XYZ file of C-alpha atoms in Angstrom:
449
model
C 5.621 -1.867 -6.933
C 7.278 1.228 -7.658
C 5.617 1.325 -11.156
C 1.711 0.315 -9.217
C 2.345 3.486 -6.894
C 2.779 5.777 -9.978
C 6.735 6.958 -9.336
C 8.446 4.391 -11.964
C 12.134 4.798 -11.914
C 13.255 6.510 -14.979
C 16.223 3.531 -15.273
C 15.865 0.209 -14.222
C 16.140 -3.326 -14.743
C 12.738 -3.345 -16.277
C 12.577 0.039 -18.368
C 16.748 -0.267 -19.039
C 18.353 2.939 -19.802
C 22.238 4.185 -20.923
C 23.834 3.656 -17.912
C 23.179 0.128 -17.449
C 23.481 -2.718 -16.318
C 20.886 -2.168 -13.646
C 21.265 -5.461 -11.425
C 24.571 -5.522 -9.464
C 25.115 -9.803 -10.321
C 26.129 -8.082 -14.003
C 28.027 -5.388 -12.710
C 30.517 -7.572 -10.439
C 33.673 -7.058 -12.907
C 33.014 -3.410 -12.275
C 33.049 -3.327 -8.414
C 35.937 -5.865 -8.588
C 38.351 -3.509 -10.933
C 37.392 -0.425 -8.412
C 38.426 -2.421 -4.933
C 42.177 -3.734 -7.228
C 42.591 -0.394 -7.648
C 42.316 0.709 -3.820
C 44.825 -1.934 -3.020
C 47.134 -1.298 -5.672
C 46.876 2.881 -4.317
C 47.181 1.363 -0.650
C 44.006 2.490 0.529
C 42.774 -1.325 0.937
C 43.959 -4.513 1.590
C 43.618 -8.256 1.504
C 41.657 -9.631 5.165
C 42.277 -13.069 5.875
C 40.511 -13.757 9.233
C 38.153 -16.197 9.873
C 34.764 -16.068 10.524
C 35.529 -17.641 13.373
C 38.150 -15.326 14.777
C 35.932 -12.650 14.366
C 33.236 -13.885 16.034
C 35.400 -14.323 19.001
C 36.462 -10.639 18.823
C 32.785 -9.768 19.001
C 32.250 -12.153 22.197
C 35.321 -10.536 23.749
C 34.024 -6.999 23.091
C 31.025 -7.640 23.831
C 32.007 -9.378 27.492
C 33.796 -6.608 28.345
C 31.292 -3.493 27.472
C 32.732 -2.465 24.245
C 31.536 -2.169 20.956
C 32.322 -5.142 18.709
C 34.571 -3.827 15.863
C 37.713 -5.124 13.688
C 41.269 -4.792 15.171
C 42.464 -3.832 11.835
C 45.173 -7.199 12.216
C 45.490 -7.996 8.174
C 46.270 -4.314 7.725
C 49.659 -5.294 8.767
C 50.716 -7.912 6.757
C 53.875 -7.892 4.776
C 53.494 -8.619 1.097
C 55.088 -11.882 0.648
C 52.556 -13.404 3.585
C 49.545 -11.652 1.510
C 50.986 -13.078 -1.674
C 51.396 -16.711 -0.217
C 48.056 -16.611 1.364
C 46.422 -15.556 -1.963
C 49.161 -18.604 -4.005
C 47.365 -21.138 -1.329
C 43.844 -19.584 -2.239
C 42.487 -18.706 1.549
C 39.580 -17.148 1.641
C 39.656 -13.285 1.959
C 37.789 -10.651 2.144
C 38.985 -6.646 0.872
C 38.369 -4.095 3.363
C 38.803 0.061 3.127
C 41.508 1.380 5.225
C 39.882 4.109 7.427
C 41.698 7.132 7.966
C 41.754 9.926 10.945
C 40.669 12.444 9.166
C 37.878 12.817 7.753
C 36.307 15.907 6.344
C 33.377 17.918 7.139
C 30.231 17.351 5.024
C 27.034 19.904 3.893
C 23.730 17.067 4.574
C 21.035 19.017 3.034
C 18.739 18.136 5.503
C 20.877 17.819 8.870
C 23.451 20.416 7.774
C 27.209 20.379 8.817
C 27.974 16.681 9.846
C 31.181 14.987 10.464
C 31.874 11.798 12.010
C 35.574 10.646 12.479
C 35.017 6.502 11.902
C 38.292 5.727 12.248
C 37.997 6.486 16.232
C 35.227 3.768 16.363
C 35.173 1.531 13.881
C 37.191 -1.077 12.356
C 38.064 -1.055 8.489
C 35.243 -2.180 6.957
C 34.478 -4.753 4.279
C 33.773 -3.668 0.743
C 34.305 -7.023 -1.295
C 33.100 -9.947 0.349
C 34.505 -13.362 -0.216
C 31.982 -14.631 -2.483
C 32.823 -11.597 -5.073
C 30.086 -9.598 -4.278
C 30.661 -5.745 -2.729
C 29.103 -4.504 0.357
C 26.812 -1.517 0.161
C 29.978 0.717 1.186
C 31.500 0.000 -2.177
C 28.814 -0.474 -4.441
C 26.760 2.476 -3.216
C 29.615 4.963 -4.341
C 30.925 2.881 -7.658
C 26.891 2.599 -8.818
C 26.145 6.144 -7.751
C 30.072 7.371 -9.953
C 28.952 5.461 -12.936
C 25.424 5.998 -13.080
C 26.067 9.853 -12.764
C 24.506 10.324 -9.742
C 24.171 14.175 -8.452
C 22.195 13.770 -5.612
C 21.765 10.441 -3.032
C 18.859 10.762 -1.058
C 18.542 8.144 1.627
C 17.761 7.122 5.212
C 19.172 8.814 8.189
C 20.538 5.564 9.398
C 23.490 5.973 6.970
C 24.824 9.423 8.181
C 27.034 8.158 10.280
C 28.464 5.541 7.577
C 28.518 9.275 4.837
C 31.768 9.869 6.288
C 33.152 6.458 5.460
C 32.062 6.908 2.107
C 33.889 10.153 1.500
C 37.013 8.855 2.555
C 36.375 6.093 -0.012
C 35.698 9.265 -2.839
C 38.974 10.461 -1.897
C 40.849 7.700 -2.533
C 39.342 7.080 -5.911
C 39.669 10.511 -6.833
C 36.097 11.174 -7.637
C 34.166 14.128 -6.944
C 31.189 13.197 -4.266
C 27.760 13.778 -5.108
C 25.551 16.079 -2.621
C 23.801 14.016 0.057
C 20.588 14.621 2.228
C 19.446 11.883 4.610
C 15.821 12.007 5.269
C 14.435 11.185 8.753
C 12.840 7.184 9.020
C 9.239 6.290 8.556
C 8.503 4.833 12.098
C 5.155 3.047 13.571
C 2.709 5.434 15.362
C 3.993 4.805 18.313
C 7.453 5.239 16.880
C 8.485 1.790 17.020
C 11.138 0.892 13.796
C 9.427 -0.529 11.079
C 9.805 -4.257 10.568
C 10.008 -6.371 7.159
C 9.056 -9.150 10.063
C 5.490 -6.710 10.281
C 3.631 -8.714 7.386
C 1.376 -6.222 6.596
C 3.568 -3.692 5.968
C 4.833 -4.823 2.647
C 3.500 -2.850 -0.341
C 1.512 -6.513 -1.851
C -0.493 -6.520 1.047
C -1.736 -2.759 0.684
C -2.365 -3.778 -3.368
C -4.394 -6.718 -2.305
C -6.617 -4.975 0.489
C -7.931 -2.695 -2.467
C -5.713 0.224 -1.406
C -5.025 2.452 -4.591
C -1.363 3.699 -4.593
C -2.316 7.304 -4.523
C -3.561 7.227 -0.835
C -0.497 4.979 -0.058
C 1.823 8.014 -1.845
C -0.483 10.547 -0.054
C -0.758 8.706 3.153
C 2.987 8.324 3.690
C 4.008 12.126 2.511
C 1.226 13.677 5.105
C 2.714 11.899 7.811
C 6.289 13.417 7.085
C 7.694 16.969 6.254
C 8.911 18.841 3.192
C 5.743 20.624 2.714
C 4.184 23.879 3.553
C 1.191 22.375 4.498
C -0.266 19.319 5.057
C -3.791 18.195 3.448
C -5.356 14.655 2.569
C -5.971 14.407 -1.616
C -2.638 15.317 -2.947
C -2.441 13.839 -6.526
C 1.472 12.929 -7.227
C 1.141 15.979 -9.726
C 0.417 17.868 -6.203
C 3.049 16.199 -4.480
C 5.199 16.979 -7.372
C 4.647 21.114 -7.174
C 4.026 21.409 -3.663
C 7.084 19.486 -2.758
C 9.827 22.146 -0.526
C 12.878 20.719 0.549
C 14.082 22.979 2.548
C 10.601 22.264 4.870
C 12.415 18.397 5.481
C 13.080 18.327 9.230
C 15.526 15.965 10.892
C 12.349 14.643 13.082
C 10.686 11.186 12.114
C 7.932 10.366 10.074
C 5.054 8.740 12.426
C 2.980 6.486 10.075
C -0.801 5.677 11.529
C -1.744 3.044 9.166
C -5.924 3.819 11.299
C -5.873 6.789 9.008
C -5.113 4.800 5.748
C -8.890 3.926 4.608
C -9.918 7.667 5.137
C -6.958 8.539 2.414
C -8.103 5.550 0.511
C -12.037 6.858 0.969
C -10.900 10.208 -0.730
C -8.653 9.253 -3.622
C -11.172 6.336 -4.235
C -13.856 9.357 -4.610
C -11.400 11.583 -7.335
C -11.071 8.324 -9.290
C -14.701 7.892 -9.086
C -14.916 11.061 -10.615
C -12.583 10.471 -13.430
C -14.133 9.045 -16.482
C -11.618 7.205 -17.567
C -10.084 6.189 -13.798
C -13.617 5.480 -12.946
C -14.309 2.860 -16.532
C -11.065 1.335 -14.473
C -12.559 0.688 -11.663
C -15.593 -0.752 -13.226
C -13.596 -3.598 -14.882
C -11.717 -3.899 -11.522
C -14.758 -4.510 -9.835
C -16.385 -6.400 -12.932
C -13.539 -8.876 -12.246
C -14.173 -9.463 -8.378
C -18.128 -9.876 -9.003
C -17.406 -12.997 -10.892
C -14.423 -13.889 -8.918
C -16.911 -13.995 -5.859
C -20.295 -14.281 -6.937
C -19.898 -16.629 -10.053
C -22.348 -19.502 -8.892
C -24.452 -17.180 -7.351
C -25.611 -15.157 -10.085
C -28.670 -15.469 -11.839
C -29.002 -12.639 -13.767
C -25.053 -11.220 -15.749
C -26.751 -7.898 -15.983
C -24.999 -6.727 -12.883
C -21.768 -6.777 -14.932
C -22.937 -4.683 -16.888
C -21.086 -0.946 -17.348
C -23.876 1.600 -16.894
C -25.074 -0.564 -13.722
C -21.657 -0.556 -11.752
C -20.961 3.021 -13.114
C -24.585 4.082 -10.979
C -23.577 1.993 -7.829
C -20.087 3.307 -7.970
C -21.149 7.099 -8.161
C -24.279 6.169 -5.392
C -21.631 4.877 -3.002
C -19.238 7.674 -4.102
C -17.940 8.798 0.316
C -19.579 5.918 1.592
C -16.840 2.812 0.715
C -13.546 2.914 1.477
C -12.441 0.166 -1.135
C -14.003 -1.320 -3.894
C -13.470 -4.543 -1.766
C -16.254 -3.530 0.271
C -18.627 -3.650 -2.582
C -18.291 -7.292 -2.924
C -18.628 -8.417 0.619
C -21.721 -10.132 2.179
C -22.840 -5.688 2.953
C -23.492 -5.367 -0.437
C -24.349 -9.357 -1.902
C -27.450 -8.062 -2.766
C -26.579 -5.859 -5.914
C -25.233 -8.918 -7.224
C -27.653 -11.915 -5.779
C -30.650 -11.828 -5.397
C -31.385 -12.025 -1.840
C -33.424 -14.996 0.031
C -36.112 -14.018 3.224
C -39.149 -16.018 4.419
C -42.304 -15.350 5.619
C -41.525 -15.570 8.840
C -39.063 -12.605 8.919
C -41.863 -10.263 7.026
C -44.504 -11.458 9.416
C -42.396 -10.197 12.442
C -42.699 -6.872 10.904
C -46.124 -6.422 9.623
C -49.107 -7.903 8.110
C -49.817 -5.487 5.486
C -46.892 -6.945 3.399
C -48.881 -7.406 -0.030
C -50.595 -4.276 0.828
C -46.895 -1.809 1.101
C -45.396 -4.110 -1.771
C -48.491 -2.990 -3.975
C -48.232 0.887 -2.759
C -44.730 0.866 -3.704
C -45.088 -0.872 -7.159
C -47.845 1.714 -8.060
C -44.928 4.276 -6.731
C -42.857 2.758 -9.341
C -44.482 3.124 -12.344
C -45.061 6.439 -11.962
C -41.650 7.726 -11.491
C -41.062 6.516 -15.215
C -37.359 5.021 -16.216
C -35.132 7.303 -13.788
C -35.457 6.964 -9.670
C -34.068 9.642 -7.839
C -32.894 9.277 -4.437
C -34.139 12.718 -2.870
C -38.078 11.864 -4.893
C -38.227 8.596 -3.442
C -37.479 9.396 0.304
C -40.192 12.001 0.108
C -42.323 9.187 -1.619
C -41.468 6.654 0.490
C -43.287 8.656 3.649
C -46.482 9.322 1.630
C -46.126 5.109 1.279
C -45.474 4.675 4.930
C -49.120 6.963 5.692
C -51.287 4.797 3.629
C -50.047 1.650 6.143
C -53.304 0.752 7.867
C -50.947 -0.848 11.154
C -47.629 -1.107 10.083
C -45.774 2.549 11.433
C -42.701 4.196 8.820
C -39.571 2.163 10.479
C -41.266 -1.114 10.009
C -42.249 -0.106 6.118
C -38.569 0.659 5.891
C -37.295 -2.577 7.369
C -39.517 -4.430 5.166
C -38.719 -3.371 2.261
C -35.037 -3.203 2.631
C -35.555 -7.220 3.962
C -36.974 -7.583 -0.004
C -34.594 -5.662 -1.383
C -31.452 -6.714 0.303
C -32.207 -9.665 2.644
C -30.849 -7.164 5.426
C -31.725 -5.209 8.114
C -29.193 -2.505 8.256
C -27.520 -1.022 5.247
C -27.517 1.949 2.419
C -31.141 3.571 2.616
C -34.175 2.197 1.096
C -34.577 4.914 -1.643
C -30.536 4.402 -2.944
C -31.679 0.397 -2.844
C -34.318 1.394 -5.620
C -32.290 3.547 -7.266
C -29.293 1.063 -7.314
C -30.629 -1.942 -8.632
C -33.127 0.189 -10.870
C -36.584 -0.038 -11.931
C -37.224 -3.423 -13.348
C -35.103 -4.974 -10.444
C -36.799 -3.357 -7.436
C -40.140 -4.495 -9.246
C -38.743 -7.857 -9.207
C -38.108 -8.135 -5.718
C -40.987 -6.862 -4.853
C -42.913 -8.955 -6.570
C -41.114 -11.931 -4.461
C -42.460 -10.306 -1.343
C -46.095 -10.290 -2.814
C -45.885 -13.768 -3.720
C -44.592 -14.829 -0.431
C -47.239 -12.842 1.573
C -50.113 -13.749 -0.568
C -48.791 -18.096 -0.170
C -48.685 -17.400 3.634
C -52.186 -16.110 3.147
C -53.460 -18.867 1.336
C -51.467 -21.126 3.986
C -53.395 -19.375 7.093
C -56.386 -19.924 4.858
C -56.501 -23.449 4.600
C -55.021 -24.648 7.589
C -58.402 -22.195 8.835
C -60.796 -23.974 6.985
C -61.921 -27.247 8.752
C -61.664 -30.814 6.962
C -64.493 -32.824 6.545
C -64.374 -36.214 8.364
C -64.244 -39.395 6.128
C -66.464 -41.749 6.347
């Protein structure tokens, strides 16, 4: 997902890179030499409690207004009880020995922090009893070995920052710098939830959202900038991007804003050949994904023809999805109407369909937009009873099968000459049977004899 939104790590289990390995299942010997050599120094130790005891603690805390921590009771175990414990294979856990006093520490986004754990925490688990480390430990041996200057993360770990120091210490390694950067919250600045469907990055991908209004969407709602503005490009991002403008405040995500972002960076990769031939296969995919059965004519796969639609509903869509929903069927199906629904609106239909074919074939291979609004008036004044709205409901009822949607004129100039002549031609057929219809059942039978 990373790699869809345009920021692909520059190491990773995918891409690899010298510092590897990149998943922490491979890098268990690693995290299992580093938490031997606290409790060799002394500045671990072997935790033999059960999960049962220490639920009880939590109960009793808990039941008496406290806040549920470890009593630190395997700290104090002699060597030969460790040692037969371990001979008789009990499960154990390693946890860090906390200290009182812990240093001072330069956040580059909440400043001077310092938060003595030891005062309100128990020591806390850093190899877990299936072999695996806790975040506490593996944070700080990945971050040592990968050559990590700089650890960026959530605010929610502040607190814990101290913790981790007194774990550098120990080791002897030099800390990195550290800036925590306030949480992305819900508008109404609820915590975010993994339990909120919606809100996991597949979703987004699937709704048609393109991962530069997701980037742009989620940076505008923050800080670090000197201004804020929708359309930042990651390139934007990238130069515009001023640390020192992070505030400690949270981020207040309003996902209602999110097809307005998409509606603009949808527009710049309209507007970008080769973003925009993208888009066309996108879309060339969805058509028959959608419309396969339907179609009777593969023409509307064609390049040039979803390249004109794209650039005609250019500010108007806010996801290619929209194009193939039952809105827009009618680029790619021909629509069905009856008689019925063009006699509701007039009974000059033949009369407008032949005005507008003659309009047609004079405006040669190209239809403009602009030309056939002003043409479509003249058309409207040479009705005999039908009055401008009901000429344009007609004919967007042959073009589309609708009666609300893009304007007539972009209709034409969509589905192109020969198309809109087709169409029309349905409507003329259909008036003229009705006509022939009304004509018969007029004409009276003669009786048998």
């Amino acid at each position: 997902m990373l790699e869809w939104a345009g920021i692909p790590p520059d190491e990773s289990p995918r891409r690899g890179g010298p510092l590897g390995p990149y998943l922490q299942s491979q890098r268990l010997d690693l995290y299992s030499q580093t938490a031997q050599q606290l409790v060799s120094s002394g500045h671990a130790y072997y935790c033999f409690c059960s999960s049962q005891r220490l639920e009880l603690l939590k109960k009793e805390a808990l039941r008496s207004g406290q806040t549920p921590r470890y009593d630190n009771r395997c700290r104090h175990l002699r060597l030969d009880q460790v040692q037969e414990r371990l001979a008789q294979g009990v499960s154990h856990v390693i946890r860090f020995r906390l200290e009182e006093d812990a240093e001072p520490f330069q956040d580059l986004v909440f400043g001077w922090n310092w938060h003595e754990v030891a005062q309100v925490e128990g020591d806390p688990v850093v190899m877990k009893a299936d072999g695996f480390p806790t975040y506490h430990l593996a944070n700080i041996v990945d971050d040592r070995y990968m050559r990590i200057s700089h650890v960026l993360r959530g605010s929610e770990w502040l607190i814990s920052t101290s913790k981790h120091l007194l774990m550098y210490r120990a080791l002897g390694w030099q800390p990195p710098t550290f800036g925590h950067l306030p949480l992305l919250m819900n508008k109404d600045g609820s915590k975010l939830s993994k339990r909120q469907g919606d809100l996991f990055i597949q979703r987004f991908k699937k709704d048609g959202v393109l991962p530069e209004a997701l980037l742009d969407i989620t940076t505008n709602c923050g800080s670090g900038f000197n201004a804020n503005r929708i359309g930042r490009r990651i390139d934007e991002l990238i130069s515009e991007f001023n640390p020192t403008k992070i505030t400690t405040h949270s981020a207040l995500l309003d996902l209602e804003k999110l097809a307005e972002f998409n509606r603009i960076h949808l527009q710049q990769r309209i507007d970008k050949k080769e973003q925009c031939r993208q888009l066309i296969e996108d879309l060339q995919a969805k058509i028959q994904q959608t419309y396969t059965e339907l179609m009777q004519d593969s023409d509307v796969l064609q390049e040039d023809y979803i390249k004109r639609i794209l650039h005609l509903r250019k500010g108007h869509i806010c996801s290619l999805n929209e194009l193939i929903s039952p809105v827009y069927a009618y680029l790619w199906v021909c629509p069905s109407f009856s008689s019925q629904q063009v006699a509701a609106l007039t009974t000059e239909g033949p009369h407008i369909a032949l005005l507008v074919l003659r309009l047609i074939e004079k405006q040669g291979e190209e239809l403009s937009v602009e030309q056939l609004n002003k043409n479509m008036k003249t058309v409207a004044k040479q009705a005999k009873s039908t009055k401008y709205r009901e000429v344009m409901k007609l004919l967007r009822l042959a073009l589309s099968g609708l009666q609300q949607g893009p304007s007539v004129a972009e209709m034409m100039v969509s589905l192109g000459r020969a198309e809109t002549s087709r169409r029309l031609q349905k409507l003329l057929q259909i008036s003229e049977s009705t006509a022939d219809q009304n004509l018969m059942n007029a004409v009276p039978s003669r009786p048998v004899h």
